[in-house]
Short mmCIF file of C-alpha atoms in Angstrom, two decimals:
data_model
loop_
_atom_site.label_atom_id
_atom_site.label_comp_id
_atom_site.label_asym_id
_atom_site.label_seq_id
_atom_site.Cartn_x
_atom_site.Cartn_y
_atom_site.Cartn_z
CA MET Y 1 31.79 -135.98 -150.13
CA SER Y 2 33.55 -132.94 -151.61
CA PRO Y 3 36.78 -131.92 -149.62
CA ILE Y 4 36.42 -128.33 -150.84
CA GLY Y 5 34.10 -125.68 -149.11
CA PRO Y 6 30.89 -124.51 -150.34
CA LEU Y 7 30.75 -121.79 -153.14
CA ARG Y 8 30.50 -118.26 -151.52
CA ASP Y 9 28.01 -116.84 -153.94
CA LEU Y 10 25.54 -119.11 -155.75
CA HIS Y 11 24.50 -116.34 -158.16
CA LEU Y 12 27.81 -117.06 -159.85
CA LEU Y 13 26.69 -120.28 -161.01
CA PRO Y 14 24.75 -120.91 -164.31
CA ARG Y 15 21.66 -123.10 -164.16
CA THR Y 16 23.64 -126.44 -164.38
CA ARG Y 17 23.22 -126.75 -160.59
CA ASP Y 18 19.59 -127.40 -161.18
CA SER Y 19 19.86 -129.72 -163.94
CA TRP Y 20 19.74 -133.46 -164.26
CA THR Y 21 23.10 -135.09 -165.00
CA PHE Y 22 22.96 -137.04 -168.28
CA LEU Y 23 20.88 -139.09 -170.73
CA TYR Y 24 22.45 -141.56 -173.19
CA LEU Y 25 20.67 -142.58 -176.34
CA GLU Y 26 21.40 -144.84 -179.30
CA HIS Y 27 19.47 -146.10 -182.37
CA ALA Y 28 17.03 -143.32 -182.13
CA LYS Y 29 15.99 -140.06 -183.98
CA ILE Y 30 15.85 -136.93 -182.03
CA GLU Y 31 13.45 -134.34 -183.26
CA GLN Y 32 11.70 -131.10 -182.11
CA ASP Y 33 8.40 -132.22 -180.78
CA GLY Y 34 6.02 -129.29 -180.20
CA ARG Y 35 7.75 -126.92 -177.83
CA SER Y 36 9.99 -129.79 -176.58
CA VAL Y 37 12.43 -132.43 -177.84
CA ALA Y 38 11.90 -136.20 -178.04
CA ALA Y 39 13.61 -139.20 -179.23
CA PHE Y 40 11.86 -141.76 -181.56
CA GLU Y 41 12.86 -145.39 -181.15
CA ALA Y 42 11.23 -148.69 -182.28
CA SER Y 43 9.39 -148.96 -179.06
CA GLY Y 44 7.89 -145.46 -179.28
CA ARG Y 45 8.45 -141.74 -178.40
CA VAL Y 46 10.48 -140.85 -175.45
CA PRO Y 47 10.39 -137.15 -174.26
CA ILE Y 48 13.74 -135.33 -173.55
CA PRO Y 49 13.57 -132.91 -170.70
CA CYS Y 50 16.31 -130.73 -172.40
CA ALA Y 51 15.42 -127.70 -170.13
CA SER Y 52 16.39 -129.62 -167.14
CA LEU Y 53 19.13 -131.85 -168.65
CA GLY Y 54 22.85 -131.22 -168.33
CA THR Y 55 24.19 -133.58 -171.03
CA LEU Y 56 22.68 -135.53 -173.94
CA MET Y 57 25.03 -138.23 -175.01
CA LEU Y 58 24.20 -139.59 -178.53
CA GLY Y 59 25.64 -142.99 -179.28
CA PRO Y 60 25.78 -144.94 -182.60
CA GLY Y 61 22.62 -145.11 -184.66
CA THR Y 62 21.29 -141.73 -183.64
CA THR Y 63 20.16 -138.89 -186.07
CA VAL Y 64 19.16 -135.31 -184.80
CA THR Y 65 17.40 -132.69 -186.60
CA HIS Y 66 18.50 -129.03 -186.93
CA ALA Y 67 15.44 -127.87 -184.84
CA ALA Y 68 16.23 -130.18 -182.17
CA ILE Y 69 19.99 -129.05 -181.89
CA ARG Y 70 18.64 -125.45 -181.71
CA ALA Y 71 16.24 -126.21 -179.01
CA LEU Y 72 18.96 -128.02 -177.00
CA ALA Y 73 21.40 -125.17 -177.42
CA GLU Y 74 18.82 -122.57 -176.33
CA THR Y 75 18.13 -124.33 -173.16
CA GLY Y 76 21.76 -124.88 -172.28
CA CYS Y 77 21.83 -128.75 -172.72
CA LEU Y 78 25.32 -129.90 -173.71
CA VAL Y 79 25.22 -132.36 -176.66
CA MET Y 80 27.87 -134.87 -177.00
CA TRP Y 81 28.43 -137.42 -179.83
CA THR Y 82 29.99 -140.43 -178.30
CA GLY Y 83 30.77 -144.13 -179.26
CA GLU Y 84 28.94 -147.25 -178.13
CA ALA Y 85 27.85 -147.15 -174.46
CA GLY Y 86 29.22 -143.58 -174.33
CA VAL Y 87 32.88 -144.93 -173.90
CA ARG Y 88 34.41 -142.73 -176.64
CA PHE Y 89 34.06 -138.89 -177.34
CA TYR Y 90 33.90 -137.53 -180.82
CA ALA Y 91 32.41 -133.99 -180.53
CA GLN Y 92 30.39 -131.52 -178.34
CA GLY Y 93 27.99 -128.66 -178.70
CA MET Y 94 28.00 -125.62 -176.60
CA GLY Y 95 26.98 -124.79 -172.84
CA GLU Y 96 24.97 -122.04 -171.35
CA THR Y 97 27.24 -119.07 -170.72
CA ARG Y 98 28.72 -116.71 -173.31
CA SER Y 99 31.23 -115.11 -171.04
CA ALA Y 100 34.83 -115.71 -171.60
CA ARG Y 101 36.17 -114.59 -168.17
CA ARG Y 102 36.52 -117.94 -166.62
CA LEU Y 103 38.23 -119.23 -169.83
CA LEU Y 104 40.72 -116.24 -169.83
CA ARG Y 105 41.56 -116.84 -166.34
CA GLN Y 106 42.11 -120.42 -166.78
CA ALA Y 107 44.25 -119.77 -169.78
CA ALA Y 108 46.35 -117.21 -167.64
CA LEU Y 109 46.81 -119.90 -164.91
CA VAL Y 110 47.74 -122.80 -166.97
CA SER Y 111 50.34 -120.59 -168.82
CA HIS Y 112 52.00 -119.37 -165.64
CA PRO Y 113 54.49 -122.10 -164.44
CA ALA Y 114 54.23 -121.06 -160.84
CA ALA Y 115 50.52 -120.63 -160.73
CA ARG Y 116 49.97 -124.04 -162.60
CA MET Y 117 52.28 -125.71 -160.18
CA ALA Y 118 50.27 -124.55 -157.28
CA ILE Y 119 46.99 -125.47 -158.68
CA VAL Y 120 48.47 -129.14 -159.58
CA ARG Y 121 49.54 -129.49 -156.04
CA ARG Y 122 46.24 -128.33 -154.80
CA MET Y 123 44.37 -130.78 -157.17
CA TYR Y 124 46.46 -133.66 -155.74
CA THR Y 125 46.49 -132.70 -152.00
CA ILE Y 126 42.57 -132.00 -151.70
CA ARG Y 127 42.04 -135.89 -152.31
CA PHE Y 128 43.84 -136.83 -149.06
CA ALA Y 129 42.11 -136.78 -145.68
CA GLU Y 130 45.20 -135.19 -144.09
CA PRO Y 131 47.25 -132.19 -144.99
CA VAL Y 132 50.20 -133.01 -147.42
CA ASP Y 133 53.69 -131.71 -146.31
CA ASP Y 134 54.73 -128.83 -148.46
CA ASP Y 135 58.25 -130.19 -148.41
CA LEU Y 136 57.14 -133.08 -150.57
CA THR Y 137 58.01 -132.91 -154.29
CA LEU Y 138 55.42 -133.29 -156.96
CA ARG Y 139 56.63 -136.61 -157.88
CA GLN Y 140 56.26 -137.90 -154.37
CA VAL Y 141 52.77 -136.44 -153.99
CA ARG Y 142 51.79 -138.26 -157.31
CA GLY Y 143 53.22 -141.53 -155.65
CA MET Y 144 50.82 -141.05 -152.71
CA GLU Y 145 48.02 -140.48 -154.99
CA GLY Y 146 48.82 -143.76 -156.91
CA VAL Y 147 48.80 -145.57 -153.63
CA ARG Y 148 45.40 -143.99 -152.61
CA VAL Y 149 43.86 -145.17 -155.81
CA ARG Y 150 45.24 -148.68 -155.66
CA GLU Y 151 43.99 -148.97 -152.16
CA ALA Y 152 40.47 -147.90 -153.42
CA TYR Y 153 40.57 -150.74 -156.02
CA ALA Y 154 41.67 -153.18 -153.40
CA ARG Y 155 39.02 -152.10 -150.92
CA ALA Y 156 36.29 -152.33 -153.69
CA SER Y 157 37.62 -155.88 -154.58
CA ARG Y 158 37.33 -156.97 -150.88
CA GLU Y 159 33.82 -155.59 -150.42
CA SER Y 160 32.45 -156.92 -153.49
CA GLY Y 161 34.30 -160.29 -153.41
CA LEU Y 162 35.54 -159.67 -157.00
CA PRO Y 163 39.07 -160.51 -158.02
CA TRP Y 164 41.11 -157.63 -159.23
CA ALA Y 165 44.29 -157.84 -161.31
CA GLY Y 166 44.67 -154.01 -162.09
CA ARG Y 167 43.33 -151.52 -164.49
CA SER Y 168 43.66 -152.68 -168.14
CA TYR Y 169 41.79 -152.13 -171.22
CA GLN Y 170 42.21 -151.37 -174.95
CA ARG Y 171 40.06 -148.77 -176.72
CA ASP Y 172 39.93 -150.78 -179.89
CA ARG Y 173 39.26 -154.20 -178.13
CA TRP Y 174 36.38 -153.36 -175.81
CA ASP Y 175 35.16 -156.95 -175.43
CA ALA Y 176 38.72 -158.17 -174.54
CA ALA Y 177 38.58 -156.41 -171.14
CA ASP Y 178 37.31 -158.22 -168.13
CA PRO Y 179 33.79 -157.16 -166.61
CA VAL Y 180 35.24 -154.87 -163.89
CA ASN Y 181 37.49 -153.08 -166.31
CA ARG Y 182 34.55 -152.52 -168.74
CA ALA Y 183 32.38 -151.28 -165.93
CA LEU Y 184 35.02 -148.90 -164.80
CA SER Y 185 35.43 -147.47 -168.33
CA ALA Y 186 31.61 -147.10 -168.73
CA ALA Y 187 31.26 -145.43 -165.29
CA ASN Y 188 34.09 -143.02 -165.89
CA SER Y 189 32.63 -142.13 -169.40
CA ALA Y 190 29.47 -141.10 -167.63
CA LEU Y 191 31.30 -139.03 -165.15
CA TYR Y 192 33.29 -137.41 -167.84
CA GLY Y 193 30.08 -136.35 -169.56
CA VAL Y 194 28.74 -134.79 -166.37
CA VAL Y 195 31.95 -133.07 -165.65
CA GLN Y 196 32.32 -131.68 -169.15
CA ALA Y 197 28.80 -130.31 -169.16
CA ALA Y 198 29.47 -128.27 -165.95
CA ILE Y 199 32.90 -127.12 -167.25
CA VAL Y 200 31.41 -126.00 -170.63
CA SER Y 201 28.28 -124.54 -169.03
CA ALA Y 202 30.46 -122.42 -166.64
CA GLY Y 203 32.64 -121.02 -169.51
CA TYR Y 204 35.87 -123.13 -168.93
CA SER Y 205 37.70 -125.03 -171.54
CA PRO Y 206 37.68 -128.85 -171.38
CA GLY Y 207 41.04 -128.89 -173.22
CA LEU Y 208 43.16 -126.63 -170.73
CA GLY Y 209 44.15 -129.10 -168.22
CA PHE Y 210 46.67 -128.53 -165.33
CA ILE Y 211 47.69 -132.13 -164.34
CA HIS Y 212 46.48 -133.74 -167.68
CA THR Y 213 47.61 -132.21 -170.95
CA GLY Y 214 47.44 -132.45 -174.79
CA LYS Y 215 44.05 -133.79 -174.97
CA GLN Y 216 40.72 -131.91 -175.77
CA LEU Y 217 39.30 -133.28 -172.50
CA SER Y 218 42.55 -132.65 -170.17
CA PHE Y 219 40.68 -130.53 -167.77
CA VAL Y 220 37.67 -132.92 -167.70
CA TYR Y 221 40.24 -135.65 -166.58
CA ASP Y 222 41.65 -133.29 -163.88
CA ILE Y 223 38.19 -132.54 -162.41
CA ALA Y 224 36.80 -136.12 -162.73
CA ASP Y 225 39.54 -137.54 -160.87
CA LEU Y 226 38.42 -135.62 -157.82
CA TYR Y 227 35.37 -137.90 -157.56
CA LYS Y 228 36.49 -141.54 -158.97
CA VAL Y 229 37.46 -143.04 -155.75
CA ASP Y 230 34.10 -141.98 -154.00
CA LEU Y 231 31.81 -142.64 -157.08
CA THR Y 232 32.90 -144.56 -160.21
CA ILE Y 233 35.11 -147.27 -158.55
CA PRO Y 234 32.35 -148.51 -156.10
CA ILE Y 235 29.75 -148.25 -158.88
CA ALA Y 236 31.69 -150.48 -161.30
CA PHE Y 237 32.48 -153.21 -158.70
CA GLU Y 238 28.80 -153.28 -157.36
CA ALA Y 239 27.42 -153.50 -160.79
CA VAL Y 240 29.62 -156.44 -161.72
CA ALA Y 241 28.94 -158.28 -158.36
CA ALA Y 242 25.13 -157.73 -158.81
CA GLY Y 243 25.20 -159.81 -161.94
CA GLY Y 244 22.85 -159.87 -164.91
CA GLY Y 245 23.16 -158.93 -168.72
CA ASP Y 246 23.97 -155.49 -170.34
CA LEU Y 247 26.54 -154.53 -167.98
CA GLU Y 248 27.18 -151.06 -169.49
CA ARG Y 249 23.50 -150.03 -169.24
CA ARG Y 250 23.34 -151.18 -165.71
CA VAL Y 251 26.37 -149.22 -164.95
CA ARG Y 252 25.05 -146.03 -166.55
CA THR Y 253 21.70 -146.39 -164.67
CA ARG Y 254 23.43 -146.70 -161.42
CA CYS Y 255 25.92 -143.71 -162.23
CA ARG Y 256 22.54 -141.69 -162.96
CA ASP Y 257 21.07 -142.63 -159.57
CA VAL Y 258 24.30 -142.19 -157.63
CA PHE Y 259 25.31 -138.93 -159.18
CA HIS Y 260 21.76 -137.66 -158.43
CA ALA Y 261 21.92 -138.81 -154.79
CA SER Y 262 25.41 -137.43 -154.13
CA ARG Y 263 24.30 -134.10 -155.66
CA LEU Y 264 27.31 -134.25 -158.04
CA VAL Y 265 26.20 -131.29 -160.25
CA GLU Y 266 26.08 -128.96 -157.35
CA LEU Y 267 29.56 -129.94 -156.31
CA ILE Y 268 31.57 -129.54 -159.60
CA LEU Y 269 31.47 -125.94 -160.19
CA PRO Y 270 32.21 -124.90 -156.59
CA ASP Y 271 35.05 -127.43 -156.57
CA ILE Y 272 36.49 -125.87 -159.82
CA ASP Y 273 36.31 -122.29 -158.69
CA ALA Y 274 37.90 -123.27 -155.26
CA VAL Y 275 40.57 -125.06 -156.87
CA LEU Y 276 41.32 -122.17 -159.30
CA GLY Y 277 40.59 -119.46 -156.96
CA ALA Y 278 38.28 -117.99 -159.49
CA ALA Y 279 35.03 -117.63 -157.90
CA ALA Y 280 35.10 -114.26 -156.06
CA ASP Y 281 35.91 -111.92 -159.15
CA ILE Y 282 33.75 -113.26 -161.96
CA ASP Y 283 30.43 -112.18 -162.87
CA VAL Y 284 29.03 -113.75 -165.92
CA ALA Y 285 25.32 -112.55 -165.91
CA ALA Y 286 25.95 -109.37 -167.90
CA PHE Y 287 27.28 -111.48 -170.88
CA ASP Y 288 24.60 -114.02 -170.81
CA GLU Y 289 21.63 -111.64 -170.94
CA ASP Y 290 22.24 -111.00 -174.63
CA VAL Y 291 23.99 -113.88 -176.34
CA ALA Y 292 24.55 -112.13 -179.50
CA TYR Y 293 26.19 -109.05 -177.91
CA PRO Y 294 29.78 -109.03 -179.26
CA GLY Y 295 31.52 -107.83 -175.79
CA GLY Y 296 34.25 -105.70 -175.24
CA LEU Y 297 37.55 -104.85 -177.28
CA TRP Y 298 41.11 -105.57 -175.87
CA ASP Y 299 43.03 -102.63 -174.88
CA PRO Y 300 46.72 -102.68 -173.74
CA GLY Y 301 45.98 -100.05 -171.00
CA ALA Y 302 42.84 -101.96 -169.63
CA ALA Y 303 41.23 -105.25 -169.47
CA SER Y 304 38.84 -104.24 -172.25
CA VAL Y 305 36.98 -101.14 -173.51
CA ALA Y 306 33.50 -100.93 -174.56
CA GLY Y 307 32.92 -102.33 -178.05
CA GLY Y 308 30.09 -103.19 -180.63
CA THR Y 309 29.18 -102.84 -184.26
CA ASN Y 310 30.28 -99.14 -184.54
CA TYR Y 311 33.51 -97.49 -183.15
CA GLY Y 312 33.73 -93.95 -182.08
CA GLU Y 313 35.86 -91.64 -184.29
CA ALA Y 314 38.84 -91.66 -181.89
CA ASP Y 315 38.79 -95.43 -181.79
CA GLN Y 316 38.87 -96.09 -185.33
CA PRO Y 317 41.71 -98.39 -186.52
CA ASP Y 318 44.41 -96.20 -188.10
CA GLY Y 319 42.39 -93.10 -187.31
CA ARG Y 320 40.00 -93.85 -190.25
CA PRO Y 321 36.46 -92.51 -190.04
#
C-alpha cells in the first residue's frame, strides 16, 4: 500500500510498530487498576492494554486519574483529549522517545526553503503511480493531486452506489453534514490519531508541517494525506452504504480493523523517515535509556558537548567556578 520502500534499520524505530492503533472512550472514568489501567463505565470495567496501545482518545464525559496518566506515559501510550466521536483535537500527552534529534532535523528542513520545497514535491509525487515530470511547477503538481483525490471520491461513489456532491462540512454544525461527509470526518480523525501517535512517538513535531502550515497538527495532516485515498475514503463510503445506526462508531470500528489489517502503524515511521531522508543518521536509543538524563549542551563548534548537572571548571559560564 505504501509507495515508499521499507525502512533500512528497524532498530531505529520505537516500539510503536508493535502497538495497536487507537482506542476511543467517552463517558467513562479511567483509573489505575492494579498494575494496569481500566475504564469504568455504567456497563462495567473495561481493561485498557496501555502497554500495547498507540493512542488513547478521550472523548466528552471522561475523567482520568493522575496514576492512570502516569502509567500511560510510562508505557508510551499517547493520550489525546478530543471532541465527540474523536472529531476535534484539544490536547495531547507525550510519546515514547526523549531524543530531540528527529525534531531538530525536521526543524532544520522546514526552515530551509530549498529543502522544504524538495520535501513538499516528494510528498506530492509519491502519491502517484507514475513519476512526475520535474519540469512541472508546484501549482501544477497540486492540481494533479486534486484530480487524483476527486477521482477517488467518484470511484468510491460508483462502487458504493452512494451519491456524492463534494466534500462539505462545518465543524460547529456536525449534524448538518450528509452521512458520507460525517463518515469521512470520523474516519480521518481516527487516522489523524494514529499518525500523530507515530509522529510523537518517534520524536517529530506534529506542528512542523511542510505542505500544511500554521496548525499544531500540520505535520499530521501532511503524513495522513499519504493514506486517505487507500484507507479512509473507502471506509467512509462502505460504512454509509452498509446502513445502520451510530454511524460514527461503526466508522471507528471499521478504521480499527482496516488499520490493523493494512499494518498501518508499521508503515508510518518508515514513510516519514524516507520522505525526510532522516532514517540513516539518527540513533535515539541512548537518549531513551534514561528519560531523566538532561542530554548534551549546544556548542558553536560542534553539534553538542557533554553536559549534566555539573560543569567542568573550563566550561563554567563566564569562567566562574
